[in-house]
N, C-alpha and C. Protein backbone atom coordinates (compact mmCIF):
# COMPACT_ATOMS: atom_id res chain seq x y z
N MET A 1 -9.58 -3.53 19.97
CA MET A 1 -9.47 -4.45 18.84
C MET A 1 -10.25 -5.72 19.19
N ILE A 2 -10.85 -6.29 18.18
CA ILE A 2 -11.61 -7.53 18.32
C ILE A 2 -10.95 -8.60 17.47
N GLY A 3 -10.66 -9.74 18.08
CA GLY A 3 -10.08 -10.87 17.35
C GLY A 3 -11.15 -11.65 16.61
N LEU A 4 -10.77 -12.19 15.49
CA LEU A 4 -11.69 -12.97 14.66
C LEU A 4 -11.29 -14.43 14.65
N ASP A 5 -12.28 -15.30 14.81
CA ASP A 5 -12.05 -16.73 14.66
C ASP A 5 -12.18 -17.08 13.18
N THR A 6 -11.64 -18.21 12.84
CA THR A 6 -11.64 -18.67 11.46
C THR A 6 -13.05 -18.71 10.87
N ASN A 7 -14.02 -19.20 11.64
CA ASN A 7 -15.36 -19.38 11.08
C ASN A 7 -16.02 -18.06 10.67
N ILE A 8 -15.63 -16.97 11.29
CA ILE A 8 -16.17 -15.66 10.88
C ILE A 8 -15.71 -15.34 9.45
N LEU A 9 -14.42 -15.54 9.20
CA LEU A 9 -13.89 -15.26 7.86
C LEU A 9 -14.43 -16.25 6.83
N VAL A 10 -14.59 -17.51 7.22
CA VAL A 10 -15.14 -18.51 6.30
C VAL A 10 -16.56 -18.12 5.89
N ARG A 11 -17.40 -17.77 6.87
CA ARG A 11 -18.78 -17.36 6.54
C ARG A 11 -18.77 -16.15 5.62
N TYR A 12 -17.92 -15.17 5.93
CA TYR A 12 -17.85 -13.95 5.13
C TYR A 12 -17.45 -14.25 3.69
N LEU A 13 -16.52 -15.16 3.52
CA LEU A 13 -16.00 -15.46 2.19
C LEU A 13 -16.86 -16.43 1.38
N THR A 14 -17.54 -17.35 2.06
CA THR A 14 -18.25 -18.40 1.33
C THR A 14 -19.76 -18.18 1.24
N HIS A 15 -20.32 -17.36 2.12
CA HIS A 15 -21.77 -17.09 2.11
C HIS A 15 -22.59 -18.37 2.20
N ASP A 16 -22.09 -19.35 2.94
CA ASP A 16 -22.76 -20.65 2.97
C ASP A 16 -23.83 -20.78 4.06
N ASP A 17 -23.96 -19.78 4.90
CA ASP A 17 -24.99 -19.77 5.93
C ASP A 17 -25.51 -18.34 6.00
N PRO A 18 -26.72 -18.08 5.52
CA PRO A 18 -27.21 -16.70 5.42
C PRO A 18 -27.19 -15.92 6.73
N VAL A 19 -27.58 -16.54 7.82
CA VAL A 19 -27.63 -15.84 9.11
C VAL A 19 -26.22 -15.51 9.58
N GLN A 20 -25.32 -16.51 9.55
CA GLN A 20 -23.95 -16.27 10.00
C GLN A 20 -23.19 -15.35 9.04
N THR A 21 -23.48 -15.46 7.76
CA THR A 21 -22.85 -14.56 6.79
C THR A 21 -23.21 -13.11 7.08
N ALA A 22 -24.47 -12.86 7.38
CA ALA A 22 -24.91 -11.50 7.70
C ALA A 22 -24.22 -10.99 8.96
N ALA A 23 -24.10 -11.84 9.97
CA ALA A 23 -23.43 -11.44 11.20
C ALA A 23 -21.94 -11.19 10.97
N ALA A 24 -21.31 -12.04 10.16
CA ALA A 24 -19.89 -11.87 9.84
C ALA A 24 -19.69 -10.57 9.06
N ARG A 25 -20.55 -10.31 8.09
CA ARG A 25 -20.46 -9.07 7.32
C ARG A 25 -20.60 -7.85 8.23
N LYS A 26 -21.53 -7.92 9.16
CA LYS A 26 -21.77 -6.79 10.07
C LYS A 26 -20.54 -6.50 10.93
N ILE A 27 -19.94 -7.53 11.51
CA ILE A 27 -18.76 -7.30 12.36
C ILE A 27 -17.58 -6.81 11.52
N LEU A 28 -17.38 -7.39 10.36
CA LEU A 28 -16.25 -6.97 9.52
C LEU A 28 -16.43 -5.54 9.02
N GLN A 29 -17.66 -5.15 8.73
CA GLN A 29 -17.91 -3.78 8.27
C GLN A 29 -17.83 -2.77 9.40
N SER A 30 -17.84 -3.25 10.64
CA SER A 30 -17.73 -2.33 11.77
C SER A 30 -16.29 -1.91 12.05
N PHE A 31 -15.33 -2.61 11.50
CA PHE A 31 -13.93 -2.29 11.75
C PHE A 31 -13.50 -1.08 10.93
N THR A 32 -12.57 -0.34 11.49
CA THR A 32 -11.97 0.81 10.80
C THR A 32 -10.46 0.72 10.99
N SER A 33 -9.74 1.57 10.29
CA SER A 33 -8.29 1.59 10.48
C SER A 33 -7.92 2.04 11.89
N ASP A 34 -8.79 2.82 12.53
CA ASP A 34 -8.55 3.23 13.92
C ASP A 34 -9.00 2.18 14.93
N ALA A 35 -9.92 1.33 14.56
CA ALA A 35 -10.44 0.27 15.43
C ALA A 35 -10.53 -1.02 14.60
N PRO A 36 -9.38 -1.60 14.26
CA PRO A 36 -9.36 -2.76 13.36
C PRO A 36 -9.71 -4.07 14.06
N GLY A 37 -10.00 -5.07 13.23
CA GLY A 37 -10.14 -6.43 13.72
C GLY A 37 -8.77 -7.09 13.69
N PHE A 38 -8.62 -8.18 14.42
CA PHE A 38 -7.34 -8.88 14.52
C PHE A 38 -7.48 -10.29 13.99
N VAL A 39 -6.54 -10.70 13.13
CA VAL A 39 -6.51 -12.04 12.56
C VAL A 39 -5.16 -12.66 12.94
N SER A 40 -5.20 -13.70 13.75
CA SER A 40 -3.96 -14.36 14.17
C SER A 40 -3.42 -15.24 13.06
N VAL A 41 -2.16 -15.58 13.17
CA VAL A 41 -1.52 -16.47 12.20
C VAL A 41 -2.23 -17.83 12.18
N ILE A 42 -2.65 -18.30 13.34
CA ILE A 42 -3.37 -19.58 13.40
C ILE A 42 -4.65 -19.50 12.58
N VAL A 43 -5.36 -18.39 12.68
CA VAL A 43 -6.59 -18.22 11.90
C VAL A 43 -6.26 -18.20 10.40
N VAL A 44 -5.19 -17.55 10.01
CA VAL A 44 -4.80 -17.53 8.59
C VAL A 44 -4.59 -18.96 8.09
N VAL A 45 -3.83 -19.75 8.83
CA VAL A 45 -3.55 -21.13 8.42
C VAL A 45 -4.83 -21.97 8.38
N GLU A 46 -5.64 -21.85 9.43
CA GLU A 46 -6.92 -22.59 9.44
C GLU A 46 -7.80 -22.17 8.28
N LEU A 47 -7.87 -20.89 8.01
CA LEU A 47 -8.71 -20.38 6.92
C LEU A 47 -8.30 -21.00 5.60
N ILE A 48 -7.03 -21.00 5.31
CA ILE A 48 -6.55 -21.57 4.04
C ILE A 48 -6.87 -23.06 3.97
N TRP A 49 -6.65 -23.77 5.07
CA TRP A 49 -6.93 -25.21 5.11
C TRP A 49 -8.42 -25.46 4.86
N VAL A 50 -9.29 -24.73 5.54
CA VAL A 50 -10.73 -24.92 5.37
C VAL A 50 -11.16 -24.59 3.95
N LEU A 51 -10.68 -23.50 3.41
CA LEU A 51 -11.07 -23.12 2.04
C LEU A 51 -10.62 -24.15 1.02
N GLN A 52 -9.43 -24.73 1.22
CA GLN A 52 -8.94 -25.73 0.28
C GLN A 52 -9.65 -27.07 0.44
N THR A 53 -9.81 -27.52 1.69
CA THR A 53 -10.34 -28.87 1.90
C THR A 53 -11.86 -28.94 1.88
N SER A 54 -12.53 -27.95 2.42
CA SER A 54 -13.99 -28.00 2.50
C SER A 54 -14.68 -27.28 1.35
N TYR A 55 -14.01 -26.32 0.74
CA TYR A 55 -14.65 -25.52 -0.30
C TYR A 55 -13.93 -25.59 -1.65
N ALA A 56 -12.90 -26.42 -1.73
CA ALA A 56 -12.17 -26.68 -2.98
C ALA A 56 -11.64 -25.41 -3.65
N PHE A 57 -11.21 -24.44 -2.84
CA PHE A 57 -10.59 -23.25 -3.41
C PHE A 57 -9.29 -23.64 -4.11
N GLU A 58 -9.08 -23.09 -5.27
CA GLU A 58 -7.86 -23.31 -6.03
C GLU A 58 -6.77 -22.36 -5.53
N LYS A 59 -5.56 -22.62 -5.94
CA LYS A 59 -4.41 -21.81 -5.52
C LYS A 59 -4.62 -20.34 -5.85
N SER A 60 -5.15 -20.05 -7.01
CA SER A 60 -5.37 -18.64 -7.40
C SER A 60 -6.39 -17.97 -6.48
N GLU A 61 -7.39 -18.71 -6.03
CA GLU A 61 -8.39 -18.15 -5.13
C GLU A 61 -7.79 -17.92 -3.74
N ILE A 62 -6.94 -18.84 -3.29
CA ILE A 62 -6.25 -18.68 -2.02
C ILE A 62 -5.36 -17.46 -2.08
N ASP A 63 -4.64 -17.31 -3.16
CA ASP A 63 -3.78 -16.15 -3.38
C ASP A 63 -4.59 -14.86 -3.25
N ARG A 64 -5.74 -14.82 -3.89
CA ARG A 64 -6.59 -13.62 -3.86
C ARG A 64 -7.10 -13.32 -2.45
N VAL A 65 -7.54 -14.36 -1.73
CA VAL A 65 -8.03 -14.18 -0.36
C VAL A 65 -6.93 -13.62 0.53
N LEU A 66 -5.73 -14.20 0.45
CA LEU A 66 -4.63 -13.73 1.29
C LEU A 66 -4.22 -12.30 0.93
N GLU A 67 -4.22 -12.00 -0.34
CA GLU A 67 -3.87 -10.64 -0.78
C GLU A 67 -4.87 -9.63 -0.23
N ILE A 68 -6.14 -9.96 -0.28
CA ILE A 68 -7.18 -9.06 0.25
C ILE A 68 -7.00 -8.88 1.75
N LEU A 69 -6.79 -9.97 2.48
CA LEU A 69 -6.59 -9.86 3.92
C LEU A 69 -5.41 -8.96 4.25
N LEU A 70 -4.32 -9.15 3.54
CA LEU A 70 -3.11 -8.37 3.81
C LEU A 70 -3.27 -6.89 3.46
N ARG A 71 -4.09 -6.60 2.48
CA ARG A 71 -4.26 -5.20 2.04
C ARG A 71 -5.35 -4.43 2.80
N THR A 72 -6.21 -5.17 3.50
CA THR A 72 -7.31 -4.53 4.20
C THR A 72 -6.79 -3.73 5.38
N LYS A 73 -7.01 -2.44 5.35
CA LYS A 73 -6.53 -1.55 6.42
C LYS A 73 -7.36 -1.69 7.70
N ASP A 74 -8.50 -2.33 7.60
CA ASP A 74 -9.38 -2.49 8.76
C ASP A 74 -9.10 -3.77 9.54
N LEU A 75 -8.06 -4.51 9.12
CA LEU A 75 -7.65 -5.72 9.82
C LEU A 75 -6.16 -5.66 10.13
N VAL A 76 -5.80 -6.17 11.29
CA VAL A 76 -4.41 -6.36 11.65
C VAL A 76 -4.13 -7.85 11.53
N ILE A 77 -3.19 -8.20 10.68
CA ILE A 77 -2.81 -9.59 10.50
C ILE A 77 -1.55 -9.83 11.32
N GLU A 78 -1.62 -10.77 12.24
CA GLU A 78 -0.45 -11.09 13.05
C GLU A 78 0.69 -11.53 12.13
N GLN A 79 1.88 -11.02 12.41
CA GLN A 79 3.07 -11.33 11.62
C GLN A 79 2.83 -11.14 10.12
N ALA A 80 2.24 -10.00 9.80
CA ALA A 80 1.84 -9.72 8.42
C ALA A 80 3.00 -9.83 7.43
N GLU A 81 4.17 -9.40 7.83
CA GLU A 81 5.32 -9.48 6.91
C GLU A 81 5.66 -10.93 6.60
N SER A 82 5.63 -11.79 7.60
CA SER A 82 5.89 -13.22 7.36
C SER A 82 4.79 -13.84 6.51
N VAL A 83 3.54 -13.46 6.75
CA VAL A 83 2.42 -13.95 5.94
C VAL A 83 2.60 -13.50 4.49
N SER A 84 2.98 -12.26 4.30
CA SER A 84 3.20 -11.73 2.95
C SER A 84 4.35 -12.45 2.24
N GLN A 85 5.44 -12.67 2.95
CA GLN A 85 6.57 -13.40 2.37
C GLN A 85 6.18 -14.84 2.05
N ALA A 86 5.40 -15.46 2.93
CA ALA A 86 4.94 -16.82 2.68
C ALA A 86 4.04 -16.87 1.45
N LEU A 87 3.21 -15.86 1.28
CA LEU A 87 2.35 -15.80 0.10
C LEU A 87 3.19 -15.72 -1.16
N ARG A 88 4.23 -14.91 -1.16
CA ARG A 88 5.11 -14.81 -2.33
C ARG A 88 5.77 -16.16 -2.62
N ALA A 89 6.23 -16.85 -1.58
CA ALA A 89 6.84 -18.17 -1.77
C ALA A 89 5.81 -19.18 -2.28
N TYR A 90 4.62 -19.13 -1.74
CA TYR A 90 3.53 -20.02 -2.14
C TYR A 90 3.19 -19.84 -3.62
N ARG A 91 3.15 -18.60 -4.06
CA ARG A 91 2.83 -18.30 -5.46
C ARG A 91 3.81 -18.95 -6.43
N SER A 92 5.07 -18.97 -6.03
CA SER A 92 6.12 -19.39 -6.96
C SER A 92 6.62 -20.81 -6.72
N SER A 93 5.88 -21.61 -5.93
CA SER A 93 6.35 -22.96 -5.66
C SER A 93 5.17 -23.93 -5.64
N ARG A 94 5.50 -25.19 -5.43
CA ARG A 94 4.47 -26.22 -5.28
C ARG A 94 4.17 -26.46 -3.81
N ALA A 95 4.77 -25.70 -2.93
CA ALA A 95 4.63 -25.90 -1.49
C ALA A 95 3.24 -25.51 -1.01
N ASP A 96 2.83 -26.13 0.09
CA ASP A 96 1.61 -25.71 0.77
C ASP A 96 1.86 -24.35 1.41
N PHE A 97 0.81 -23.56 1.52
CA PHE A 97 0.96 -22.26 2.16
C PHE A 97 1.48 -22.41 3.58
N SER A 98 0.95 -23.38 4.32
CA SER A 98 1.36 -23.54 5.72
C SER A 98 2.85 -23.83 5.83
N ASP A 99 3.40 -24.63 4.90
CA ASP A 99 4.84 -24.90 4.93
C ASP A 99 5.64 -23.63 4.65
N CYS A 100 5.17 -22.84 3.70
CA CYS A 100 5.84 -21.57 3.41
C CYS A 100 5.81 -20.66 4.63
N LEU A 101 4.68 -20.62 5.32
CA LEU A 101 4.55 -19.76 6.49
C LEU A 101 5.42 -20.26 7.64
N ILE A 102 5.46 -21.56 7.86
CA ILE A 102 6.33 -22.12 8.91
C ILE A 102 7.77 -21.70 8.66
N GLU A 103 8.21 -21.83 7.44
CA GLU A 103 9.60 -21.48 7.11
C GLU A 103 9.84 -19.98 7.30
N ARG A 104 8.91 -19.14 6.86
CA ARG A 104 9.09 -17.69 6.97
C ARG A 104 9.04 -17.21 8.42
N ILE A 105 8.20 -17.81 9.24
CA ILE A 105 8.15 -17.43 10.66
C ILE A 105 9.44 -17.84 11.35
N GLY A 106 9.96 -19.02 10.99
CA GLY A 106 11.26 -19.42 11.53
C GLY A 106 12.36 -18.46 11.12
N HIS A 107 12.33 -18.05 9.88
CA HIS A 107 13.31 -17.08 9.38
C HIS A 107 13.20 -15.76 10.16
N ALA A 108 11.99 -15.30 10.38
CA ALA A 108 11.77 -14.05 11.11
C ALA A 108 12.24 -14.16 12.56
N ALA A 109 12.24 -15.38 13.09
CA ALA A 109 12.71 -15.61 14.45
C ALA A 109 14.22 -15.86 14.51
N ASN A 110 14.89 -15.61 13.37
CA ASN A 110 16.34 -15.77 13.25
C ASN A 110 16.81 -17.21 13.36
N CYS A 111 15.97 -18.15 12.98
CA CYS A 111 16.40 -19.55 12.92
C CYS A 111 17.39 -19.71 11.77
N GLN A 112 18.39 -20.52 11.99
CA GLN A 112 19.35 -20.82 10.91
C GLN A 112 18.64 -21.55 9.78
N SER A 113 17.73 -22.44 10.16
CA SER A 113 16.93 -23.17 9.18
C SER A 113 15.73 -23.75 9.93
N THR A 114 14.79 -24.26 9.15
CA THR A 114 13.66 -24.99 9.71
C THR A 114 13.78 -26.41 9.18
N VAL A 115 13.86 -27.37 10.08
CA VAL A 115 14.04 -28.76 9.67
C VAL A 115 12.70 -29.47 9.62
N THR A 116 12.65 -30.47 8.78
CA THR A 116 11.41 -31.22 8.57
C THR A 116 11.74 -32.63 8.10
N PHE A 117 10.79 -33.55 8.30
CA PHE A 117 10.86 -34.87 7.69
C PHE A 117 10.08 -34.90 6.38
N ASP A 118 9.38 -33.83 6.07
CA ASP A 118 8.54 -33.72 4.88
C ASP A 118 9.40 -33.38 3.67
N ARG A 119 9.61 -34.36 2.80
CA ARG A 119 10.47 -34.15 1.63
C ARG A 119 9.95 -33.03 0.72
N ASP A 120 8.63 -32.97 0.56
CA ASP A 120 8.05 -31.92 -0.28
C ASP A 120 8.31 -30.54 0.31
N ALA A 121 8.16 -30.40 1.62
CA ALA A 121 8.41 -29.09 2.26
C ALA A 121 9.87 -28.70 2.12
N ALA A 122 10.75 -29.68 2.23
CA ALA A 122 12.18 -29.39 2.07
C ALA A 122 12.49 -28.97 0.64
N ALA A 123 11.86 -29.64 -0.30
CA ALA A 123 12.14 -29.36 -1.71
C ALA A 123 11.48 -28.08 -2.21
N THR A 124 10.34 -27.69 -1.61
CA THR A 124 9.58 -26.59 -2.19
C THR A 124 9.42 -25.37 -1.29
N ALA A 125 9.58 -25.54 0.02
CA ALA A 125 9.32 -24.42 0.93
C ALA A 125 10.59 -23.89 1.60
N GLY A 126 11.74 -24.39 1.19
CA GLY A 126 12.98 -23.85 1.74
C GLY A 126 13.39 -24.43 3.09
N MET A 127 12.74 -25.51 3.49
CA MET A 127 13.13 -26.15 4.75
C MET A 127 14.29 -27.11 4.50
N LYS A 128 14.90 -27.55 5.57
CA LYS A 128 16.01 -28.49 5.51
C LYS A 128 15.51 -29.87 5.91
N LEU A 129 15.76 -30.86 5.06
CA LEU A 129 15.32 -32.21 5.33
C LEU A 129 16.19 -32.82 6.43
N LEU A 130 15.55 -33.34 7.44
CA LEU A 130 16.24 -33.99 8.55
C LEU A 130 16.18 -35.49 8.29
N SER A 131 17.34 -36.12 8.25
CA SER A 131 17.34 -37.56 7.96
C SER A 131 17.93 -38.35 9.11
């Protein structure tokens, strides 16, 4: 298995550098379900942040990107179930995807709750406000 850094997925999705886009396409097309690529949770979070802040992707576009990543049989997404649950929470709330994922990973780790000082995360992502 070969791990992917965020910039590989960014190039593949945005086509903003022809040379790097071609290289990203080549490596991604080389993966199979028997020899998949690996995408860590950190890469997922970085990818969403970069697409939103640097490329102005809207929530619907982020939703589509995450759905494609999760459905691609040629990629292994670390903690895919938590990522999928976070995506569902993200779709139905005003929360940031990263807050939804933090809460879902905590839940998967059997945490009673995830505490935060972020009022928005507490109100929208299911975290508990620490005061």
